[in-house]
Amino acid sequence: MTQRQRAAIPYISQLHVPRASSRPGETADFSQLEIPPAGAAKKPELSACCQEMTELAYGLVRVLDDDGQACGPWNPALSAQHLRDGLQYMLHVRAYDERMFKMQRQGKLSFYMKSSGEEAIAVAQAMALKPSDMLFPSYRQQGLLFVRQRPVVEMMCHCISNAKDNLKGRQMPVFYSWKEGNFFSISGNLATQYSQAVGWAMASAYKGEEHIASAWVGDGSTAEADVHHAMLFASTYKAPIILNVVNNQWAISTPQSFASAGTTFAARGIGFNIPSIRVDGNDFLAVYAVTEWAAARARKGYGPTFIELFTYRAEGHSSSDNPDSYRASGEAQAWPLGDPLERLKQHLINRGEWSEIRHQDLEASLKSAVAKDWKEAIAHGTLDDGPHWPVESMFEDVFKDMPPHLRRQQQQVGK
Amino acid sequence: MAQMSMVQAIRSALDCSLNKDPNVLVMGEDVGFFGGVFRCTEGLYEKYGAHRALDTPIAEGGIVAAAIGMGVNGLRPVVEMQFADYIYPAIDQIISELARLRHRSGGEFWAPVTIRTPCGGGIRGGQTHSQSPEGIFTHVCGLKTVMPSNPFDAKGLLISAIEDDDPVIFFEPKRIYNGPFYGHHNGDPNTVPGNWSTHPAGEVPEEHYKIALGVATTLRSGEAITVLTYGTMVHVAEAAIAASGIDAELIDLRTLLPLDLDTIAASVQKTGRCVVIHEATRTSGFGAELIADIQEECFWHLKAPIERVTGWDTPYPHAFEWEYFPSQQRIIDALNRTLKANL
């Protein structure tokens, strides 16, 4: 080919780099988002096959409308007391997050991650599951622990690595583990727990038990190979599991479009032949209903369900992150699906089952409860001054029994 | 007692384990209906069913992850990675998860997973069917690493691995699956064909038995020099020692981690000289760890620098296999150099 011929070829491929919903200095604008009305999504039979659910994978299950009314076939018809419990758990999570973030800023713990704006997901999902179901969380589902009644003092003791930390000072804050509550050990390596959860569910089926697994991953982490593995194995073996993607729009500074490739995350389930649903993650009732439906499917032997929980990460990624450096500062306020706590509160008020006064009282009492818990936690030791676990304990649990080389090293440290 | 090849001994270990404990299952690519590409799981599907001889998608990371989840839920999975060369997609699950789960959860969660994988060269396997990546795994805290050199050990060590509550990476040198291999000698690697049917270590009890992990075995006592090795190289070293006429003490490590440092140190303190042999590449290989340990434990007993005979620091070649694979001659040369050296 001559130089002239080569120059004549019209190369038209272009490298497409997705854009963020907003960047600093811009005005946050979500008007391009298609938000279907509440109550519009159909609710299929538990035995529905994946093909029957295509609309749900591209749609958005919503129960609470803009006026706080519950509508449509997905309304889980929960009692007012159940919903007040849910609201209390969410408020508790928010009060806990606020306190812990503040303590991080004061240097009392090394690191923290809030779940602001995503409280409905962990709380409603945990409430829709049985206590014997196994949870494989990422690092932003602390609400699961509140529903399962983990003592807040214990969570705090973990975060400050003191002598009462059940993880013996080995993990960074928020990487909780709580076997008693069927809450799997959180790992820093993203998405690894997603495919492990499928193995757990496979074992449950292997043993003929009714327990199911539920696993969570963020929008960004769906790009990891483990998510592909989880979906394929779950589908191949019809594992009793709920695979959740919490699409909070941001993976640190990276917009969800880098992992979603311009479609919904739920749509990805279709190719794996997994019934898949996209749900308004800030709608407590919708999240509850979809989870309850998926859990019933799993328990009946219909296999996995893939759920995209559509939400917004209202604050920074972590205490080490400043979101104002990569997105418009007003984005959280512009999020069209609102705040999950406000929406459930409004719904309860509309039903005559809640009031502004009761809400404020509850907020205040949770705030003081968390402050009291903090005082109790630091009485068991602080990160800087201890008491911590004895340093020799660092060598324990590497193996079930300590091999000679670790025993030697332990003696060196002990001297 | 029956005469078994290493393949048969491994299959027998799996059979005994499946039979003994309903929570044991074997899983991997082609291990079920087909019985494994090396036949190590042959017949288990027929005997125990598709649930317990479980075929999987081709996804090493997914297989190990699923096994971890199963382990957490009370099962005892025995995973096969078809070749050690293909274990790398599972590395994150092995290093970040399997190895650390017990420690990071304060002992709350753990997974008794055994990962079996054929390793090693000498079979014209080229770059991706010949590797010996054991040094990658001995570097990971929380894993036990085992490599047997004969059918009797393979069965006893594998049953121990399966029943161990810690994760075990179980390397099976595929070159000696069907018979011992004495190395490339006099130009033709097949001049000394090995056969387990006539080898004493091919005598394997059909019933359940265990060989403790973390215990080396002394195959030949000697006074002049200590030879440390494992896997296929045990047989190459044995032949080289016989050919050299040197009174060497030959130790088969069997388990690399935890390491049987007592046996090693006692031998080197007796002989004052040591040669370390492995197929794996040299730099940062397991031999480096062995030499460092010996130097620390036996410094005042050493009469000569410790030598190592290893694969070269290159990817495993196809055409130049016998220039790459440590030969009897290279071992003999190292033994002689070490004997002549005097500190």
PDB file of N, CA and C in Angstrom, chain B residues 69-135:
ATOM      1  N   GLY B  69     -16.380 -19.620  49.818  1.00  0.00           N
ATOM      2  CA  GLY B  69     -17.740 -19.492  50.347  1.00  0.00           C
ATOM      3  C   GLY B  69     -18.269 -20.814  50.868  1.00  0.00           C
ATOM      4  N   MET B  70     -17.980 -21.885  50.151  1.00  0.00           N
ATOM      5  CA  MET B  70     -18.389 -23.219  50.601  1.00  0.00           C
ATOM      6  C   MET B  70     -17.707 -23.564  51.917  1.00  0.00           C
ATOM      7  N   GLY B  71     -16.412 -23.243  51.985  1.00  0.00           N
ATOM      8  CA  GLY B  71     -15.659 -23.537  53.197  1.00  0.00           C
ATOM      9  C   GLY B  71     -16.224 -22.792  54.400  1.00  0.00           C
ATOM     10  N   VAL B  72     -16.592 -21.538  54.182  1.00  0.00           N
ATOM     11  CA  VAL B  72     -17.184 -20.743  55.265  1.00  0.00           C
ATOM     12  C   VAL B  72     -18.508 -21.371  55.710  1.00  0.00           C
ATOM     13  N   ASN B  73     -19.186 -22.001  54.774  1.00  0.00           N
ATOM     14  CA  ASN B  73     -20.482 -22.616  55.067  1.00  0.00           C
ATOM     15  C   ASN B  73     -20.359 -24.102  55.424  1.00  0.00           C
ATOM     16  N   GLY B  74     -19.190 -24.519  55.868  1.00  0.00           N
ATOM     17  CA  GLY B  74     -19.069 -25.836  56.472  1.00  0.00           C
ATOM     18  C   GLY B  74     -18.604 -26.954  55.559  1.00  0.00           C
ATOM     19  N   LEU B  75     -18.411 -26.675  54.279  1.00  0.00           N
ATOM     20  CA  LEU B  75     -17.918 -27.730  53.395  1.00  0.00           C
ATOM     21  C   LEU B  75     -16.386 -27.735  53.407  1.00  0.00           C
ATOM     22  N   ARG B  76     -15.829 -28.760  52.802  1.00  0.00           N
ATOM     23  CA  ARG B  76     -14.380 -28.934  52.755  1.00  0.00           C
ATOM     24  C   ARG B  76     -13.994 -29.171  51.295  1.00  0.00           C
ATOM     25  N   PRO B  77     -13.966 -28.096  50.513  1.00  0.00           N
ATOM     26  CA  PRO B  77     -13.764 -28.265  49.067  1.00  0.00           C
ATOM     27  C   PRO B  77     -12.310 -28.592  48.707  1.00  0.00           C
ATOM     28  N   VAL B  78     -12.171 -29.510  47.769  1.00  0.00           N
ATOM     29  CA  VAL B  78     -10.859 -29.808  47.201  1.00  0.00           C
ATOM     30  C   VAL B  78     -10.910 -29.329  45.753  1.00  0.00           C
ATOM     31  N   VAL B  79     -10.227 -28.240  45.518  1.00  0.00           N
ATOM     32  CA  VAL B  79     -10.297 -27.553  44.238  1.00  0.00           C
ATOM     33  C   VAL B  79      -9.152 -28.015  43.352  1.00  0.00           C
ATOM     34  N   GLU B  80      -9.420 -28.182  42.066  1.00  0.00           N
ATOM     35  CA  GLU B  80      -8.314 -28.450  41.134  1.00  0.00           C
ATOM     36  C   GLU B  80      -8.113 -27.258  40.211  1.00  0.00           C
ATOM     37  N   MET B  81      -6.885 -26.799  40.129  1.00  0.00           N
ATOM     38  CA  MET B  81      -6.489 -25.858  39.090  1.00  0.00           C
ATOM     39  C   MET B  81      -5.779 -26.712  38.033  1.00  0.00           C
ATOM     40  N   GLN B  82      -6.255 -26.689  36.820  1.00  0.00           N
ATOM     41  CA  GLN B  82      -5.816 -27.702  35.853  1.00  0.00           C
ATOM     42  C   GLN B  82      -4.301 -27.739  35.656  1.00  0.00           C
ATOM     43  N   PHE B  83      -3.677 -26.577  35.634  1.00  0.00           N
ATOM     44  CA  PHE B  83      -2.215 -26.477  35.625  1.00  0.00           C
ATOM     45  C   PHE B  83      -1.828 -25.351  36.577  1.00  0.00           C
ATOM     46  N   ALA B  84      -0.729 -25.519  37.290  1.00  0.00           N
ATOM     47  CA  ALA B  84      -0.265 -24.458  38.194  1.00  0.00           C
ATOM     48  C   ALA B  84      -0.041 -23.158  37.425  1.00  0.00           C
ATOM     49  N   ASP B  85       0.283 -23.292  36.149  1.00  0.00           N
ATOM     50  CA  ASP B  85       0.499 -22.124  35.298  1.00  0.00           C
ATOM     51  C   ASP B  85      -0.775 -21.276  35.167  1.00  0.00           C
ATOM     52  N   TYR B  86      -1.916 -21.880  35.467  1.00  0.00           N
ATOM     53  CA  TYR B  86      -3.199 -21.170  35.301  1.00  0.00           C
ATOM     54  C   TYR B  86      -3.835 -20.817  36.641  1.00  0.00           C
ATOM     55  N   ILE B  87      -3.031 -20.795  37.677  1.00  0.00           N
ATOM     56  CA  ILE B  87      -3.556 -20.460  39.002  1.00  0.00           C
ATOM     57  C   ILE B  87      -3.643 -18.936  39.169  1.00  0.00           C
ATOM     58  N   TYR B  88      -2.945 -18.209  38.299  1.00  0.00           N
ATOM     59  CA  TYR B  88      -2.834 -16.754  38.497  1.00  0.00           C
ATOM     60  C   TYR B  88      -4.162 -15.998  38.489  1.00  0.00           C
ATOM     61  N   PRO B  89      -5.144 -16.359  37.667  1.00  0.00           N
ATOM     62  CA  PRO B  89      -6.414 -15.629  37.778  1.00  0.00           C
ATOM     63  C   PRO B  89      -7.059 -15.770  39.169  1.00  0.00           C
ATOM     64  N   ALA B  90      -6.638 -16.766  39.929  1.00  0.00           N
ATOM     65  CA  ALA B  90      -7.206 -16.978  41.264  1.00  0.00           C
ATOM     66  C   ALA B  90      -6.350 -16.362  42.364  1.00  0.00           C
ATOM     67  N   ILE B  91      -5.269 -15.716  41.977  1.00  0.00           N
ATOM     68  CA  ILE B  91      -4.297 -15.232  42.970  1.00  0.00           C
ATOM     69  C   ILE B  91      -4.939 -14.278  43.974  1.00  0.00           C
ATOM     70  N   ASP B  92      -5.793 -13.378  43.506  1.00  0.00           N
ATOM     71  CA  ASP B  92      -6.393 -12.416  44.438  1.00  0.00           C
ATOM     72  C   ASP B  92      -7.242 -13.148  45.470  1.00  0.00           C
ATOM     73  N   GLN B  93      -8.017 -14.115  45.004  1.00  0.00           N
ATOM     74  CA  GLN B  93      -8.852 -14.872  45.934  1.00  0.00           C
ATOM     75  C   GLN B  93      -7.978 -15.681  46.902  1.00  0.00           C
ATOM     76  N   ILE B  94      -6.859 -16.195  46.420  1.00  0.00           N
ATOM     77  CA  ILE B  94      -5.999 -17.016  47.279  1.00  0.00           C
ATOM     78  C   ILE B  94      -5.250 -16.145  48.288  1.00  0.00           C
ATOM     79  N   ILE B  95      -4.605 -15.100  47.786  1.00  0.00           N
ATOM     80  CA  ILE B  95      -3.741 -14.292  48.662  1.00  0.00           C
ATOM     81  C   ILE B  95      -4.557 -13.347  49.537  1.00  0.00           C
ATOM     82  N   SER B  96      -5.478 -12.614  48.906  1.00  0.00           N
ATOM     83  CA  SER B  96      -6.190 -11.573  49.660  1.00  0.00           C
ATOM     84  C   SER B  96      -7.298 -12.152  50.523  1.00  0.00           C
ATOM     85  N   GLU B  97      -7.817 -13.295  50.151  1.00  0.00           N
ATOM     86  CA  GLU B  97      -9.006 -13.803  50.825  1.00  0.00           C
ATOM     87  C   GLU B  97      -8.734 -15.108  51.580  1.00  0.00           C
ATOM     88  N   LEU B  98      -8.487 -16.162  50.822  1.00  0.00           N
ATOM     89  CA  LEU B  98      -8.346 -17.491  51.431  1.00  0.00           C
ATOM     90  C   LEU B  98      -7.295 -17.496  52.541  1.00  0.00           C
ATOM     91  N   ALA B  99      -6.131 -16.912  52.232  1.00  0.00           N
ATOM     92  CA  ALA B  99      -5.014 -16.968  53.180  1.00  0.00           C
ATOM     93  C   ALA B  99      -5.263 -16.106  54.408  1.00  0.00           C
ATOM     94  N   ARG B 100      -6.049 -15.039  54.267  1.00  0.00           N
ATOM     95  CA  ARG B 100      -6.124 -14.041  55.342  1.00  0.00           C
ATOM     96  C   ARG B 100      -7.427 -14.049  56.105  1.00  0.00           C
ATOM     97  N   LEU B 101      -8.370 -14.853  55.648  1.00  0.00           N
ATOM     98  CA  LEU B 101      -9.716 -14.772  56.211  1.00  0.00           C
ATOM     99  C   LEU B 101      -9.734 -14.999  57.717  1.00  0.00           C
ATOM    100  N   ARG B 102      -9.045 -16.043  58.152  1.00  0.00           N
ATOM    101  CA  ARG B 102      -9.054 -16.364  59.587  1.00  0.00           C
ATOM    102  C   ARG B 102      -8.449 -15.214  60.397  1.00  0.00           C
ATOM    103  N   HIS B 103      -7.347 -14.691  59.911  1.00  0.00           N
ATOM    104  CA  HIS B 103      -6.651 -13.642  60.653  1.00  0.00           C
ATOM    105  C   HIS B 103      -7.454 -12.344  60.656  1.00  0.00           C
ATOM    106  N   ARG B 104      -7.929 -11.937  59.480  1.00  0.00           N
ATOM    107  CA  ARG B 104      -8.575 -10.628  59.410  1.00  0.00           C
ATOM    108  C   ARG B 104      -9.917 -10.605  60.143  1.00  0.00           C
ATOM    109  N   SER B 105     -10.533 -11.800  60.305  1.00  0.00           N
ATOM    110  CA  SER B 105     -11.814 -11.846  60.998  1.00  0.00           C
ATOM    111  C   SER B 105     -11.636 -12.210  62.469  1.00  0.00           C
ATOM    112  N   GLY B 106     -10.417 -12.132  62.963  1.00  0.00           N
ATOM    113  CA  GLY B 106     -10.173 -12.453  64.364  1.00  0.00           C
ATOM    114  C   GLY B 106     -10.525 -13.893  64.701  1.00  0.00           C
ATOM    115  N   GLY B 107     -10.437 -14.767  63.695  1.00  0.00           N
ATOM    116  CA  GLY B 107     -10.743 -16.182  63.910  1.00  0.00           C
ATOM    117  C   GLY B 107     -12.216 -16.524  63.736  1.00  0.00           C
ATOM    118  N   GLU B 108     -13.028 -15.532  63.356  1.00  0.00           N
ATOM    119  CA  GLU B 108     -14.467 -15.797  63.212  1.00  0.00           C
ATOM    120  C   GLU B 108     -14.774 -16.680  62.002  1.00  0.00           C
ATOM    121  N   PHE B 109     -14.081 -16.408  60.897  1.00  0.00           N
ATOM    122  CA  PHE B 109     -14.354 -17.135  59.651  1.00  0.00           C
ATOM    123  C   PHE B 109     -13.076 -17.771  59.132  1.00  0.00           C
ATOM    124  N   TRP B 110     -13.229 -18.912  58.523  1.00  0.00           N
ATOM    125  CA  TRP B 110     -12.085 -19.592  57.908  1.00  0.00           C
ATOM    126  C   TRP B 110     -12.624 -20.570  56.877  1.00  0.00           C
ATOM    127  N   ALA B 111     -11.764 -20.975  55.973  1.00  0.00           N
ATOM    128  CA  ALA B 111     -12.203 -21.863  54.891  1.00  0.00           C
ATOM    129  C   ALA B 111     -11.156 -22.957  54.684  1.00  0.00           C
ATOM    130  N   PRO B 112     -11.522 -24.216  54.999  1.00  0.00           N
ATOM    131  CA  PRO B 112     -10.547 -25.306  54.872  1.00  0.00           C
ATOM    132  C   PRO B 112     -10.456 -25.801  53.430  1.00  0.00           C
ATOM    133  N   VAL B 113      -9.940 -24.958  52.561  1.00  0.00           N
ATOM    134  CA  VAL B 113      -9.885 -25.281  51.133  1.00  0.00           C
ATOM    135  C   VAL B 113      -8.524 -25.890  50.793  1.00  0.00           C
ATOM    136  N   THR B 114      -8.551 -26.968  50.020  1.00  0.00           N
ATOM    137  CA  THR B 114      -7.318 -27.528  49.468  1.00  0.00           C
ATOM    138  C   THR B 114      -7.305 -27.239  47.970  1.00  0.00           C
ATOM    139  N   ILE B 115      -6.208 -26.673  47.502  1.00  0.00           N
ATOM    140  CA  ILE B 115      -6.083 -26.413  46.065  1.00  0.00           C
ATOM    141  C   ILE B 115      -5.022 -27.353  45.501  1.00  0.00           C
ATOM    142  N   ARG B 116      -5.469 -28.306  44.700  1.00  0.00           N
ATOM    143  CA  ARG B 116      -4.539 -29.233  44.030  1.00  0.00           C
ATOM    144  C   ARG B 116      -4.177 -28.652  42.683  1.00  0.00           C
ATOM    145  N   THR B 117      -2.908 -28.729  42.332  1.00  0.00           N
ATOM    146  CA  THR B 117      -2.573 -28.245  40.993  1.00  0.00           C
ATOM    147  C   THR B 117      -1.311 -28.927  40.455  1.00  0.00           C
ATOM    148  N   PRO B 118      -1.394 -29.465  39.243  1.00  0.00           N
ATOM    149  CA  PRO B 118      -0.215 -30.088  38.622  1.00  0.00           C
ATOM    150  C   PRO B 118       0.826 -29.028  38.280  1.00  0.00           C
ATOM    151  N   CYS B 119       2.074 -29.305  38.640  1.00  0.00           N
ATOM    152  CA  CYS B 119       3.125 -28.310  38.423  1.00  0.00           C
ATOM    153  C   CYS B 119       4.344 -28.975  37.801  1.00  0.00           C
ATOM    154  N   GLY B 120       5.324 -28.147  37.497  1.00  0.00           N
ATOM    155  CA  GLY B 120       6.639 -28.644  37.103  1.00  0.00           C
ATOM    156  C   GLY B 120       6.787 -28.961  35.628  1.00  0.00           C
ATOM    157  N   GLY B 121       8.071 -29.109  35.250  1.00  0.00           N
ATOM    158  CA  GLY B 121       8.399 -29.295  33.840  1.00  0.00           C
ATOM    159  C   GLY B 121       8.882 -30.697  33.523  1.00  0.00           C
ATOM    160  N   GLY B 122       9.646 -30.769  32.438  1.00  0.00           N
ATOM    161  CA  GLY B 122      10.170 -32.052  32.001  1.00  0.00           C
ATOM    162  C   GLY B 122       9.222 -32.815  31.113  1.00  0.00           C
ATOM    163  N   ILE B 123       8.202 -32.136  30.596  1.00  0.00           N
ATOM    164  CA  ILE B 123       7.209 -32.823  29.763  1.00  0.00           C
ATOM    165  C   ILE B 123       6.990 -32.125  28.428  1.00  0.00           C
ATOM    166  N   ARG B 124       7.929 -31.263  28.031  1.00  0.00           N
ATOM    167  CA  ARG B 124       7.749 -30.464  26.824  1.00  0.00           C
ATOM    168  C   ARG B 124       6.488 -29.601  26.929  1.00  0.00           C
ATOM    169  N   GLY B 125       6.282 -29.071  28.093  1.00  0.00           N
ATOM    170  CA  GLY B 125       5.074 -28.270  28.338  1.00  0.00           C
ATOM    171  C   GLY B 125       5.221 -26.809  27.990  1.00  0.00           C
ATOM    172  N   GLY B 126       6.438 -26.394  27.637  1.00  0.00           N
ATOM    173  CA  GLY B 126       6.623 -24.997  27.254  1.00  0.00           C
ATOM    174  C   GLY B 126       6.318 -24.042  28.394  1.00  0.00           C
ATOM    175  N   GLN B 127       5.969 -22.812  28.012  1.00  0.00           N
ATOM    176  CA  GLN B 127       5.843 -21.744  29.011  1.00  0.00           C
ATOM    177  C   GLN B 127       4.693 -21.949  29.991  1.00  0.00           C
ATOM    178  N   THR B 128       3.577 -22.502  29.524  1.00  0.00           N
ATOM    179  CA  THR B 128       2.371 -22.465  30.357  1.00  0.00           C
ATOM    180  C   THR B 128       1.863 -23.847  30.759  1.00  0.00           C
ATOM    181  N   HIS B 129       2.770 -24.853  30.701  1.00  0.00           N
ATOM    182  CA  HIS B 129       2.414 -26.168  31.242  1.00  0.00           C
ATOM    183  C   HIS B 129       3.590 -26.756  32.003  1.00  0.00           C
ATOM    184  N   SER B 130       4.474 -25.887  32.509  1.00  0.00           N
ATOM    185  CA  SER B 130       5.719 -26.373  33.122  1.00  0.00           C
ATOM    186  C   SER B 130       6.120 -25.638  34.389  1.00  0.00           C
ATOM    187  N   GLN B 131       5.375 -24.612  34.758  1.00  0.00           N
ATOM    188  CA  GLN B 131       5.883 -23.724  35.804  1.00  0.00           C
ATOM    189  C   GLN B 131       5.838 -24.350  37.198  1.00  0.00           C
ATOM    190  N   SER B 132       6.693 -23.818  38.050  1.00  0.00           N
ATOM    191  CA  SER B 132       6.761 -24.219  39.459  1.00  0.00           C
ATOM    192  C   SER B 132       6.619 -22.957  40.312  1.00  0.00           C
ATOM    193  N   PRO B 133       5.384 -22.525  40.542  1.00  0.00           N
ATOM    194  CA  PRO B 133       5.199 -21.227  41.232  1.00  0.00           C
ATOM    195  C   PRO B 133       5.126 -21.321  42.742  1.00  0.00           C
ATOM    196  N   GLU B 134       5.721 -22.380  43.336  1.00  0.00           N
ATOM    197  CA  GLU B 134       5.555 -22.565  44.788  1.00  0.00           C
ATOM    198  C   GLU B 134       6.066 -21.383  45.602  1.00  0.00           C
ATOM    199  N   GLY B 135       7.114 -20.720  45.092  1.00  0.00           N
ATOM    200  CA  GLY B 135       7.687 -19.599  45.843  1.00  0.00           C
ATOM    201  C   GLY B 135       6.723 -18.433  46.000  1.00  0.00           C
TER     202      GLY B 135
END
